[in-house]
Structure formats: structure tokens, C-alpha cells
Amino acid sequence: MTTMSIPAGAHLIGGDWSTAAPGGTAVSDNPARPDEPVGEFPQGDASTAADAVTAAVDAQAAWARAGFGARARVLERAAVLFDERADELALLCTLEEGKTVPESRGEAVLSAETCRYQAGLAKVSSERIFPSNNPGETIRTVRAPLGVVGVITPWNFPLLIPVWKIAPALVTGNAVVWKPASNTPLSAVAIASIFTEAGLPPGVLNLVLGPGSMGGALVADDRVDGVTFTGSVGVGQGIRDTVTARNGRVQLELGGHNPCIVFGDADIDVAVAGVVNGAMGATGQKCTATRRIIAVGDVHDELVDRLVDAVTALKVGDGQDAATAIGPLVSAGARAEVADAVDQAKAEGAETLAVAGGTPDGPCFFAPTLFAGGTDLTITHEEVFGPVSTVLRVDDEDEAFALANDTDFGLTASVYTDDPWIVDRAVHELQAGLIKVNGPTTGSEIHAPFGGEKDSSGHAAREQGDTAQEFFTRTRTAYIKPGRPR
Ligand code: NAD
């Protein structure tokens, strides 16, 4: 286990760690080692969420008045702690979520980078000055904090997704109530303790552990000015309805069904590596994972041969084992959902092209699977959150673009080609918030905007980058005249 000092509590409310368990307790499992549970965690309920909101309301005004510089210094110290503890955080994340240690470590390092970047933005003015029609007058816009923000996060990036929401929320002067996914409580406690150690005043970041219904109570609380949510489409749409009905602000990052188009002029080595990484990396449990592989014309046969070899050779195992490329799915329930979707695809006539060999027994391990088929397959429309992808063949460029956009989602898309005209078309015509050229549909840098279109995000403000602060602030316009006429 870890040597990191984790507080003997679960919820963090008003600066105090609490083990209150009005909702009972829940065991956090290690998906690779079902006999070695990670721990038992107290579960809150609606009253826990309400207490946390009260603590946030009480702390927010003073935090906003502390100024950008003081807030940025807390994030800078947090960045140092994320870096120093990257190995321990990686282990926690792998224990709870299952992904490989290098994948988990990447989350820890990017969490540090996110804190450092968002702190640095404090030194870049977000204010604007406009000339006025009236002599002596200036017009100035400032960004005021939203107030109290609810942060609700999924289990698939238990370190990075929370930090990319919490860091910009804090630096812009908001107080936060954070409800992480039930599957990854220890990672959440570790993050909250880092921010506390970095000097965050009590009540500015509150953590509540518990079931989805507790998240429901949080979003319904009209003292919560905005909710930023990453998770499934159904839950996200329910949150949107609740928050907008009470005139709150909502930011959604939901599912995806991301296409990758491989053209005949692509470098086949680059394409195969990117497709396998995008489809199967992190056990396919990325919202940005490649769900459809669109092969254009004659490249199809060679691409399929190469993908079959690569997928068959993938080594599935415990994420703590250095030889493992693909860890387990997060839970037995998640595995059952993926297995059902694979069975349905077969029943609908999908051709199984490849199944990774040597997958260990265990309730959460699942062999990466590659299908071939057409758009009549459910799996080519609905997100299956696991290491499963489908190759679809098209004849030409127009057909490829039409098929890529034939989805309710619009999170990411990629193309493999050396043709600048196709690249230009991809950048303009692929209906996705993030487009990769000669790279996998997964992965993004924390200083550039991130988010989707269509059902993936709706009209939400972009996360990450300098755009991250837009959601967490209100623009106010001030007309400033001299006190006395001259
Ligand atoms: P989920 O929707 O089941 O849960 C997400 C969070 O919402 C959890 O903390 C959960 O406890 C909470 N929750 C559940 N019901 C709630 C309710 N009624 N009110 C308030 N909160 C509630 O999602 P998940 O299974 O944790 O994550 C997987 C999903 O997340 C996938 O669909 C994936 O595509 C999506 N995802 C999207 C992105 C993105 O950036 N677009 C990133 C990662 C994951």
C-alpha cells in the first residue's frame, strides 16, 4: 500500500475530516485483486451535501477577497505536492481504478501541470478595457467568481478530471463542493488532502463521498451557483435539467462515440499504433476512446491485418505489473455491461476480427476485442465503455466524413493521412470538439481547450486551457468616470 499520509476521514467539510456515515459504508475494490479491497468508506446523504454547501457558502466571500495572488500560491504549492507524490498517487489510482501504473502516473503529473498552469493564468489579466464615448470615462470588464460550485466527477480519471475542474474553480475565487465517483474514494481523499496541505482555507474545498443520490441533492441545492459534471449522458442530462430549472449554470462533459478515419496515404505504422492506443488504452474506459475505425478504400485489408496482430498481442493483467498493457475494467458490473454489448454485437452479425490472447481470469478482466461490421450494429452507435472497437469499410472520402459525423456524439475524432486537403477538411468538417491528425482520438494537453459538441457536451463552456476560467466566472462591466467633472 501507500506511504502517503491519508487523513483518517472521508468527507472534508469546513476544514474538518469526518467519518459520518448516514448512508452506511461502501467498500472500494481493487478490480485486479478482488481479495484485496482498497478500503471501506463512509457514505454521506443529502444532509452531508447540505452541510458541505453551508461550509462552502461561509468560506467563499473571504476566499474571493483574498485575491488572485494568494489563491495562485495555494495552487502552486499543490502542484509541488502532486509532483512529489506522483508515484504514490499513481499507485492509489491503479489500486482503485485498475489502469496501469504509467497511465495513473500520467494523471498525477498532469494534475500538477494543471495546478501550475491555472495558477499562472492568475498573472495574465482577464480584464478588458474599452474606450468610452464620454471623455474621461473608461469601460472595464472584470471576472467575478460564480460563487459556490458543485463538482461531480467520474471514476475513469479519478485524479486528473477532478483537478482540471477544481483548480480553475479555486483560482477564480469560488468555493467547491466535490462529489467524486463512488468507485474511487481514496484518490479523492488524497487530492483533497493535498489541497488542504497546500494551505487552502477551511470550507473552500469540501469533499463528500456517497452515492449518486447525494450528488442529486447537491445539484438541487439552490445555494450552488454552478455545477460542472463529467459522466454519463443520462445522468448529465438530468443534472442539466435540474440546474437550469433553478437558473444555475451547468457544464457537461458526457460520452463519446469517436471515429478514426484511416486514408490510403497514411503511414500504416503510425495509424495502427494510434488506433490500438486510442481504442484499447486505459482499457477503453476513456470518453475519447476510438469506437469506430473507418478504413477508406484499399487500405482496409492491410489495416485489418495489422490491427488483428496488434490487438491479439495486447497483454491484459494487473495494472501494477510492469508487463501489463491493458488493466482490468473498473468493476464486475462494468465488465458485465461490456460483455453484454459484445454478445449483442455478435448476435447482430458482427464479425470478430481479433480477441487479445491470454487474458487472466478474474471478475473484471476483459479481452480487448475488434469487430468488423456495418452501421446496423448497435455497437457502432452506442458507447460501450471498454476495450472494444469496430472496423467499418467505406469507398471514398465523402463517405468517410459522412460516416464519421453520423453519431449523436461529438467529442473527438481523428484522421490518418498525409494529404493537406483532407487535413483541412477534417479540421473544418468533423463534428467534434477535439480533432487529431495522425494521432489517436484520446489525449489532450491541459493548456488547450477541451470539450465536445452535440450530446457529448451540448453548449457547455470549454474545460482546460484559459477557457476553463469562463465557466467559473461572471463577466461584469464597469463604466468608470472621474469623480468630478473638469
Ligand atoms: P456516471 O454518470 O455514472 O457517474 C458520474 C458521477 O455522477 C459519479 O460521481 C456519480 O456518483 C454521480 N451521479 C450519479 N447519479 C447522479 C445523480 N442523479 N445526480 C448527481 N450525480 C450523480 O458516469 P461514470 O460511470 O462514473 O463515468 C463513465 C461515463 O463518463 C462515460 O459515459 C464516459 O463517456 C463519461 N466521461 C466523459 C468524459 C468527457 O470529458 N466527456 C470524461 C470521462 C468520462
Coordinates of C-alpha atoms and ligand atoms in Angstrom, one line a residue:
M1 CA 0.0 0.0 0.0
T2 CA 1.0 3.7 0.0
T3 CA 3.2 5.5 2.4
M4 CA 1.3 8.7 1.7
S5 CA -0.4 10.1 4.8
I6 CA -4.1 9.9 4.1
P7 CA -6.4 11.5 6.7
A8 CA -8.5 9.2 8.9
G9 CA -11.7 10.5 7.4
A10 CA -13.6 10.6 4.2
H11 CA -15.6 13.7 3.9
L12 CA -13.9 17.1 4.2
I13 CA -16.4 19.7 5.4
G14 CA -15.4 23.1 6.6
G15 CA -11.8 22.0 7.0
D16 CA -12.7 19.0 9.2
W17 CA -12.3 15.4 8.1
S18 CA -15.4 13.4 9.0
T19 CA -16.4 9.8 9.1
A20 CA -20.1 10.5 9.4
A21 CA -21.9 7.7 7.6
P22 CA -25.7 8.4 7.4
G23 CA -25.7 6.5 4.2
G24 CA -23.8 3.5 5.6
T25 CA -20.5 2.4 4.3
A26 CA -19.2 1.2 0.9
V27 CA -16.2 -0.9 0.1
S28 CA -13.8 0.3 -2.6
D29 CA -12.5 -2.7 -4.6
N30 CA -9.2 -3.3 -6.3
P31 CA -10.5 -4.6 -9.7
A32 CA -7.3 -6.6 -10.4
R33 CA -7.3 -8.2 -6.9
P34 CA -10.8 -8.8 -5.7
D35 CA -9.5 -10.4 -2.5
E36 CA -7.7 -7.2 -1.5
P37 CA -10.3 -4.4 -1.2
V38 CA -8.8 -0.9 -1.1
G39 CA -10.8 0.1 2.0
E40 CA -14.3 0.8 3.4
F41 CA -15.6 4.4 3.2
P42 CA -18.4 6.2 5.0
Q43 CA -21.2 7.3 2.7
G44 CA -23.0 10.6 3.1
D45 CA -26.5 11.5 2.2
A46 CA -28.5 14.7 1.3
S47 CA -27.7 16.2 4.8
T48 CA -24.0 15.7 4.2
A49 CA -24.2 17.5 0.9
A50 CA -26.2 20.3 2.6
D51 CA -23.6 20.7 5.3
A52 CA -20.8 20.9 2.8
V53 CA -22.7 23.6 0.8
T54 CA -23.2 25.6 4.0
A55 CA -19.4 25.4 4.7
A56 CA -18.7 26.5 1.1
V57 CA -21.1 29.4 1.3
D58 CA -19.5 30.5 4.6
A59 CA -16.0 30.4 3.2
Q60 CA -16.5 31.8 -0.3
A61 CA -16.5 35.5 0.2
A62 CA -13.3 35.7 2.1
W63 CA -11.6 33.4 -0.5
A64 CA -12.8 35.7 -3.3
R65 CA -11.4 38.7 -1.4
A66 CA -8.0 37.0 -0.9
G67 CA -7.1 37.9 -4.4
F68 CA -5.6 36.1 -7.3
G69 CA -2.1 36.1 -6.0
A70 CA -2.9 34.3 -2.7
R71 CA -5.1 31.8 -4.5
A72 CA -2.5 31.1 -7.1
R73 CA 0.1 30.4 -4.4
V74 CA -2.1 27.6 -3.0
L75 CA -2.3 26.0 -6.4
E76 CA 1.5 26.4 -6.9
R77 CA 2.1 24.5 -3.6
A78 CA -0.5 21.9 -4.6
A79 CA 1.4 21.4 -7.9
V80 CA 4.6 20.7 -6.0
L81 CA 2.8 18.1 -3.8
F82 CA 1.2 16.4 -6.9
D83 CA 4.7 16.1 -8.4
E84 CA 6.4 14.9 -5.3
R85 CA 3.7 12.3 -4.7
A86 CA 3.2 11.2 -8.3
D87 CA 4.3 7.7 -7.6
E88 CA 2.1 7.2 -4.6
L89 CA -0.9 8.8 -6.3
A90 CA -0.3 6.6 -9.3
L91 CA -0.5 3.5 -7.1
L92 CA -3.7 4.6 -5.4
C93 CA -5.3 5.3 -8.7
T94 CA -4.2 1.9 -10.1
L95 CA -5.5 0.1 -7.0
E96 CA -8.9 1.6 -7.3
E97 CA -9.5 2.1 -11.0
G98 CA -7.3 -0.6 -12.4
K99 CA -5.4 1.3 -15.2
T100 CA -1.7 0.7 -15.5
V101 CA 0.7 2.5 -13.2
P102 CA 2.2 4.6 -16.1
E103 CA -1.3 5.6 -17.1
S104 CA -2.1 6.6 -13.5
R105 CA 1.2 8.4 -13.1
G106 CA 0.4 10.5 -16.2
E107 CA -2.8 11.7 -14.4
A108 CA -0.8 12.7 -11.3
V109 CA 1.8 14.6 -13.3
L110 CA -0.9 16.4 -15.4
S111 CA -2.7 17.3 -12.2
A112 CA 0.5 19.1 -11.1
E113 CA 0.7 20.7 -14.5
T114 CA -2.9 21.8 -14.4
C115 CA -2.5 23.5 -11.0
R116 CA 0.7 25.2 -12.2
Y117 CA -1.0 26.4 -15.4
Q118 CA -4.2 27.6 -13.8
A119 CA -2.1 29.4 -11.1
G120 CA -0.1 31.1 -13.9
L121 CA -3.2 32.4 -15.5
A122 CA -3.7 34.5 -12.4
K123 CA -0.8 36.6 -13.6
V124 CA -2.5 37.1 -17.0
S125 CA -5.2 39.7 -16.7
S126 CA -8.6 38.5 -17.8
E127 CA -9.9 42.1 -17.6
R128 CA -10.6 44.2 -20.6
I129 CA -10.6 47.9 -21.1
F130 CA -12.8 49.6 -23.7
P131 CA -12.8 53.3 -24.7
S132 CA -15.9 55.3 -23.8
N133 CA -17.8 57.8 -25.9
N134 CA -17.6 60.1 -22.9
P135 CA -14.3 61.9 -22.2
G136 CA -12.5 60.8 -19.1
E137 CA -14.6 57.6 -18.8
T138 CA -13.3 54.0 -19.2
I139 CA -15.2 50.8 -19.5
R140 CA -13.7 47.8 -17.7
T141 CA -14.8 44.2 -17.6
V142 CA -13.8 42.1 -14.6
R143 CA -14.4 38.4 -13.9
A144 CA -16.2 37.8 -10.6
P145 CA -16.4 34.3 -9.2
L146 CA -19.5 32.3 -9.8
G147 CA -19.8 31.6 -6.1
V148 CA -20.3 28.0 -4.8
V149 CA -19.6 25.4 -7.4
G150 CA -20.6 21.7 -7.4
V151 CA -18.0 19.4 -8.9
I152 CA -19.2 15.9 -9.8
T153 CA -16.7 13.5 -11.4
P154 CA -16.5 10.0 -12.8
W155 CA -14.1 7.2 -11.9
N156 CA -12.2 6.8 -15.1
F157 CA -9.8 9.7 -14.5
P158 CA -10.0 9.8 -10.7
L159 CA -7.1 12.3 -10.3
L160 CA -7.0 14.5 -13.4
I161 CA -10.6 15.2 -14.2
P162 CA -11.3 16.5 -10.6
V163 CA -8.2 18.6 -10.7
W164 CA -8.9 20.1 -14.1
K165 CA -12.3 21.3 -12.6
I166 CA -11.2 22.2 -9.1
A167 CA -8.0 24.2 -10.0
P168 CA -9.7 26.8 -12.2
A169 CA -12.7 27.0 -9.8
L170 CA -10.4 27.8 -6.9
V171 CA -8.1 30.2 -8.5
T172 CA -11.0 32.3 -9.7
G173 CA -12.4 32.7 -6.2
N174 CA -15.1 30.0 -6.0
A175 CA -15.7 27.6 -3.1
V176 CA -16.2 24.0 -4.1
V177 CA -18.3 21.0 -3.0
W178 CA -16.9 18.0 -4.7
K179 CA -18.7 14.6 -5.1
P180 CA -16.4 12.1 -6.7
A181 CA -17.4 8.7 -8.2
S182 CA -18.2 6.1 -5.6
N183 CA -15.6 3.7 -7.1
T184 CA -12.6 5.9 -6.5
P185 CA -12.9 7.5 -3.0
L186 CA -9.3 7.0 -1.9
S187 CA -8.0 9.0 -4.8
A188 CA -10.4 11.7 -3.9
V189 CA -9.3 11.8 -0.3
A190 CA -5.7 12.0 -1.4
I191 CA -6.5 15.0 -3.7
A192 CA -8.5 16.9 -1.1
S193 CA -5.7 16.4 1.5
I194 CA -3.1 17.8 -1.0
F195 CA -5.1 21.0 -1.4
T196 CA -5.6 21.2 2.3
E197 CA -1.9 20.8 2.9
A198 CA -1.2 23.4 0.3
G199 CA -2.9 25.9 2.5
L200 CA -6.4 26.1 1.3
P201 CA -8.6 27.8 4.0
P202 CA -11.3 25.7 5.6
G203 CA -14.5 25.3 3.7
V204 CA -13.1 26.4 0.3
L205 CA -12.9 22.9 -0.9
N206 CA -15.3 20.4 0.6
L207 CA -15.4 16.7 -0.3
V208 CA -18.4 14.5 0.2
L209 CA -18.4 10.7 -0.5
G210 CA -21.6 8.9 -1.3
P211 CA -24.0 7.6 -3.9
G212 CA -25.4 9.3 -6.9
S213 CA -28.5 10.4 -5.0
M214 CA -26.2 12.5 -2.8
G215 CA -25.0 14.2 -6.0
G216 CA -28.7 14.7 -6.8
A217 CA -29.1 16.6 -3.6
L218 CA -26.1 18.7 -4.3
V219 CA -27.2 19.8 -7.7
A220 CA -30.7 20.6 -6.5
D221 CA -29.4 22.9 -3.7
D222 CA -30.1 26.5 -4.9
R223 CA -27.2 27.8 -3.0
V224 CA -25.0 26.1 -5.6
D225 CA -24.4 28.6 -8.3
G226 CA -23.0 26.2 -10.9
V227 CA -22.4 22.5 -11.4
T228 CA -19.6 21.1 -13.5
F229 CA -20.2 17.4 -14.3
T230 CA -18.3 14.7 -16.2
G231 CA -20.0 11.3 -16.6
S232 CA -22.7 9.5 -18.5
V233 CA -25.2 11.1 -20.8
G234 CA -28.3 10.2 -18.8
V235 CA -27.1 11.5 -15.5
G236 CA -25.7 14.6 -17.1
Q237 CA -28.9 15.5 -18.9
G238 CA -30.8 15.1 -15.6
I239 CA -28.3 17.4 -13.9
R240 CA -28.7 19.9 -16.7
D241 CA -32.5 19.9 -16.3
T242 CA -32.3 20.4 -12.5
V243 CA -29.7 23.1 -12.5
T244 CA -31.1 25.1 -15.4
A245 CA -34.6 25.0 -14.0
R246 CA -33.3 26.9 -10.9
N247 CA -31.3 29.2 -13.2
G248 CA -27.9 27.8 -12.2
R249 CA -25.0 27.4 -14.6
V250 CA -24.1 23.9 -15.8
Q251 CA -21.1 22.4 -17.6
L252 CA -21.3 18.9 -19.0
E253 CA -18.7 16.5 -20.4
L254 CA -20.6 13.3 -21.3
G255 CA -20.0 10.3 -23.5
G256 CA -18.5 9.9 -26.9
H257 CA -18.5 7.6 -30.0
N258 CA -15.3 8.8 -31.5
P259 CA -14.4 7.9 -35.1
C260 CA -10.9 7.4 -36.5
I261 CA -10.6 7.6 -40.3
V262 CA -7.6 5.9 -41.9
F263 CA -6.9 7.0 -45.5
G264 CA -4.8 5.1 -48.1
D265 CA -1.9 7.5 -47.9
A266 CA -1.5 7.1 -44.2
D267 CA 1.7 5.8 -42.6
I268 CA 0.4 2.4 -41.6
D269 CA 2.7 2.0 -38.6
V270 CA 1.6 5.4 -37.2
A271 CA -2.1 4.6 -37.9
V272 CA -2.0 1.1 -36.3
A273 CA -0.2 2.3 -33.2
G274 CA -2.7 5.2 -32.8
V275 CA -5.8 3.2 -33.4
V276 CA -4.8 0.5 -30.9
N277 CA -3.8 3.0 -28.3
G278 CA -7.0 5.1 -28.9
A279 CA -9.3 2.1 -28.8
M280 CA -7.8 -0.1 -26.2
G281 CA -5.6 2.2 -24.0
A282 CA -6.8 2.6 -20.4
T283 CA -9.0 -0.5 -21.1
G284 CA -11.1 1.6 -23.5
Q285 CA -12.5 3.4 -20.5
K286 CA -11.9 6.9 -21.9
C287 CA -14.7 9.1 -23.1
T288 CA -12.3 9.9 -26.0
A289 CA -11.6 6.3 -26.9
T290 CA -11.8 5.2 -30.6
R291 CA -15.1 3.4 -31.0
R292 CA -15.2 3.3 -34.8
I293 CA -12.3 2.7 -37.1
I294 CA -13.2 3.9 -40.6
A295 CA -10.9 2.4 -43.3
V296 CA -11.1 4.2 -46.7
G297 CA -10.8 2.0 -49.8
D298 CA -7.8 -0.3 -50.4
V299 CA -6.1 0.4 -47.1
H300 CA -8.7 -1.7 -45.4
D301 CA -7.2 -5.1 -45.8
E302 CA -3.7 -4.2 -44.7
L303 CA -5.0 -2.1 -41.8
V304 CA -7.2 -5.0 -40.6
D305 CA -4.3 -7.5 -40.8
R306 CA -2.0 -5.2 -38.8
L307 CA -4.7 -4.4 -36.2
V308 CA -5.5 -8.1 -35.8
D309 CA -1.9 -8.8 -34.9
A310 CA -1.6 -5.8 -32.6
V311 CA -4.9 -6.4 -30.7
T312 CA -4.2 -10.2 -30.4
A313 CA -0.8 -9.4 -28.8
L314 CA -2.1 -7.0 -26.2
K315 CA -1.1 -8.2 -22.7
V316 CA -4.0 -7.9 -20.2
G317 CA -3.2 -8.0 -16.5
D318 CA -2.9 -6.3 -13.2
G319 CA -2.1 -2.6 -13.7
Q320 CA 0.7 -2.9 -11.1
D321 CA 2.5 -5.4 -13.3
A322 CA 5.1 -3.6 -15.5
A323 CA 4.4 -6.0 -18.4
T324 CA 0.7 -5.1 -18.5
A325 CA -0.6 -3.0 -21.4
I326 CA -4.3 -3.2 -20.5
G327 CA -5.6 -3.3 -17.0
P328 CA -9.0 -4.7 -15.8
L329 CA -12.3 -2.9 -16.2
V330 CA -13.2 -0.9 -13.2
S331 CA -15.7 -3.3 -11.7
A332 CA -17.5 -6.6 -12.3
G333 CA -20.7 -4.6 -13.2
A334 CA -18.7 -2.6 -15.8
R335 CA -17.4 -5.9 -17.2
A336 CA -20.9 -7.4 -17.4
E337 CA -22.1 -4.3 -19.4
V338 CA -19.2 -4.7 -21.9
A339 CA -19.7 -8.4 -22.2
D340 CA -23.4 -7.9 -22.9
A341 CA -22.6 -5.4 -25.6
V342 CA -20.1 -7.8 -27.2
D343 CA -22.7 -10.6 -27.1
Q344 CA -25.3 -8.3 -28.7
A345 CA -22.8 -7.3 -31.4
K346 CA -22.2 -11.0 -32.2
A347 CA -25.9 -11.7 -32.2
E348 CA -26.4 -8.8 -34.6
G349 CA -23.9 -10.3 -37.0
A350 CA -20.6 -8.5 -36.2
E351 CA -17.6 -10.4 -37.4
T352 CA -15.0 -10.9 -34.7
L353 CA -11.6 -10.0 -36.1
A354 CA -9.4 -10.2 -33.0
V355 CA -9.5 -11.0 -29.3
A356 CA -6.5 -10.4 -27.1
G357 CA -5.0 -13.7 -26.0
G358 CA -4.1 -14.9 -22.5
T359 CA -6.5 -12.6 -20.6
P360 CA -6.4 -13.7 -16.9
D361 CA -9.4 -14.9 -15.0
G362 CA -11.0 -12.5 -12.7
P363 CA -14.3 -10.7 -12.3
C364 CA -13.0 -7.5 -14.0
F365 CA -10.6 -8.7 -16.8
F366 CA -11.9 -8.5 -20.3
A367 CA -10.1 -9.3 -23.5
P368 CA -9.8 -6.4 -26.0
T369 CA -12.0 -7.2 -28.9
L370 CA -12.0 -6.0 -32.5
F371 CA -15.1 -6.3 -34.7
A372 CA -15.9 -5.7 -38.3
G373 CA -19.4 -4.7 -39.4
G374 CA -21.8 -2.1 -40.6
T375 CA -23.8 0.7 -39.2
D376 CA -26.7 -1.6 -38.5
L377 CA -24.8 -2.8 -35.4
T378 CA -25.8 -1.2 -32.1
I379 CA -22.2 -1.1 -31.1
T380 CA -21.4 1.4 -33.9
H381 CA -23.9 3.9 -32.4
E382 CA -23.9 3.4 -28.6
E383 CA -20.9 3.9 -26.3
V384 CA -19.5 0.7 -24.9
F385 CA -17.2 1.7 -22.1
G386 CA -14.5 -0.9 -22.6
P387 CA -11.7 -2.2 -25.0
V388 CA -14.0 -2.9 -27.9
S389 CA -14.0 -1.2 -31.3
T390 CA -15.3 -1.8 -34.8
V391 CA -13.7 -1.5 -38.3
L392 CA -16.1 -0.1 -40.9
R393 CA -15.1 0.0 -44.6
V394 CA -16.0 2.9 -46.9
D395 CA -15.1 3.6 -50.5
D396 CA -14.2 7.3 -50.5
E397 CA -13.5 10.5 -48.6
D398 CA -17.1 11.8 -48.8
E399 CA -18.5 8.5 -47.4
A400 CA -15.8 8.6 -44.7
F401 CA -16.7 12.1 -43.4
A402 CA -20.4 11.3 -43.6
L403 CA -20.0 8.2 -41.5
A404 CA -17.7 9.8 -39.0
N405 CA -20.3 12.5 -38.3
D406 CA -23.2 10.0 -38.2
T407 CA -23.4 10.0 -34.5
D408 CA -25.3 11.8 -31.7
F409 CA -21.9 12.4 -30.1
G410 CA -19.2 14.9 -30.9
L411 CA -16.3 14.6 -28.5
T412 CA -13.2 13.6 -30.5
A413 CA -12.3 12.4 -34.0
S414 CA -9.1 11.6 -35.8
V415 CA -7.7 11.1 -39.3
Y416 CA -4.6 9.4 -40.5
T417 CA -3.4 10.9 -43.8
D418 CA -0.6 12.9 -45.4
D419 CA -2.9 14.9 -47.6
P420 CA -3.2 18.6 -46.5
W421 CA -6.6 19.0 -48.3
I422 CA -8.1 16.1 -46.3
V423 CA -6.5 17.6 -43.1
D424 CA -8.1 20.9 -43.8
R425 CA -11.4 19.3 -44.4
A426 CA -11.1 17.3 -41.2
V427 CA -10.4 20.3 -39.1
H428 CA -13.4 22.2 -40.6
E429 CA -16.0 19.4 -41.1
L430 CA -15.6 16.8 -38.4
Q431 CA -18.2 17.4 -35.8
A432 CA -16.1 17.0 -32.8
G433 CA -14.7 19.4 -30.1
L434 CA -11.2 17.8 -30.4
I435 CA -9.7 16.7 -33.7
K436 CA -6.4 14.8 -34.1
V437 CA -4.4 14.5 -37.3
N438 CA -2.1 11.4 -37.3
G439 CA -2.7 10.9 -33.6
P440 CA -5.2 8.9 -31.5
T441 CA -8.7 10.2 -30.6
T442 CA -7.5 10.1 -27.0
G443 CA -5.2 12.5 -25.1
S444 CA -5.1 16.3 -24.8
E445 CA -2.9 18.9 -23.4
I446 CA -4.1 20.8 -20.3
H447 CA -3.3 24.3 -21.7
A448 CA -5.6 24.0 -24.7
P449 CA -9.5 24.0 -24.6
F450 CA -11.2 20.6 -24.2
G451 CA -14.8 19.7 -24.7
G452 CA -17.3 18.2 -27.1
E453 CA -20.3 19.0 -29.4
K454 CA -23.8 17.5 -29.8
D455 CA -24.7 15.1 -27.0
S456 CA -21.1 15.0 -25.7
S457 CA -21.2 18.4 -24.2
G458 CA -24.2 20.4 -25.5
H459 CA -23.4 24.1 -25.4
A460 CA -21.1 23.9 -22.4
A461 CA -18.1 26.2 -21.9
R462 CA -14.8 24.5 -22.7
E463 CA -12.7 23.0 -19.9
Q464 CA -9.0 23.3 -19.5
G465 CA -6.7 26.0 -21.0
D466 CA -7.5 29.6 -20.5
T467 CA -11.1 28.9 -21.4
A468 CA -11.5 26.9 -18.2
Q469 CA -12.0 30.0 -16.2
E470 CA -15.0 31.2 -18.3
F471 CA -17.4 28.7 -16.7
F472 CA -16.3 29.6 -13.2
T473 CA -16.6 33.4 -13.5
R474 CA -19.2 36.1 -14.3
T475 CA -18.2 38.9 -16.5
R476 CA -19.1 42.3 -15.0
T477 CA -18.8 45.6 -17.0
A478 CA -18.0 48.7 -15.1
Y479 CA -18.3 52.3 -16.5
I480 CA -15.8 54.4 -14.5
K481 CA -16.0 58.2 -14.6
P482 CA -13.8 60.7 -12.8
G483 CA -15.3 61.8 -9.5
R484 CA -15.6 65.4 -10.6
P485 CA -16.1 67.0 -14.0
R486 CA -13.1 69.0 -15.2
Ligands
NAD1 P1 -21.9 8.3 -14.1 O1 -22.7 9.3 -14.8 O2 -22.5 7.0 -13.7 O3 -21.3 9.0 -12.8 C1 -20.6 10.2 -12.8 C2 -20.8 10.9 -11.4 O4 -22.1 11.3 -11.2 C3 -20.4 10.0 -10.2 O5 -19.8 10.8 -9.2 C4 -21.8 9.6 -9.8 O6 -21.8 9.2 -8.4 C5 -22.6 10.8 -10.0 N1 -24.0 10.7 -10.1 C6 -24.7 9.5 -10.4 N2 -26.1 9.8 -10.4 C7 -26.2 11.1 -10.1 C8 -27.3 11.9 -9.9 N3 -28.6 11.5 -10.2 N4 -27.1 13.2 -9.6 C9 -25.9 13.7 -9.4 N5 -24.8 12.9 -9.5 C10 -24.9 11.6 -9.9 O7 -20.6 8.1 -15.0 P2 -19.4 7.1 -14.7 O8 -19.8 5.7 -14.9 O9 -18.7 7.5 -13.4 O10 -18.4 7.5 -15.9 C11 -18.4 7.0 -17.2 C12 -19.1 7.9 -18.2 O11 -18.4 9.2 -18.1 C13 -19.0 7.5 -19.6 O12 -20.2 7.7 -20.3 C14 -17.9 8.4 -20.2 O13 -18.0 8.6 -21.6 C15 -18.1 9.7 -19.4 N6 -16.9 10.5 -19.4 C16 -16.9 11.7 -20.2 C17 -15.8 12.5 -20.2 C18 -15.7 13.7 -21.1 O14 -14.9 14.5 -20.9 N7 -16.7 13.9 -22.0 C19 -14.7 12.1 -19.5 C20 -14.7 10.9 -18.7 C21 -15.9 10.2 -18.7

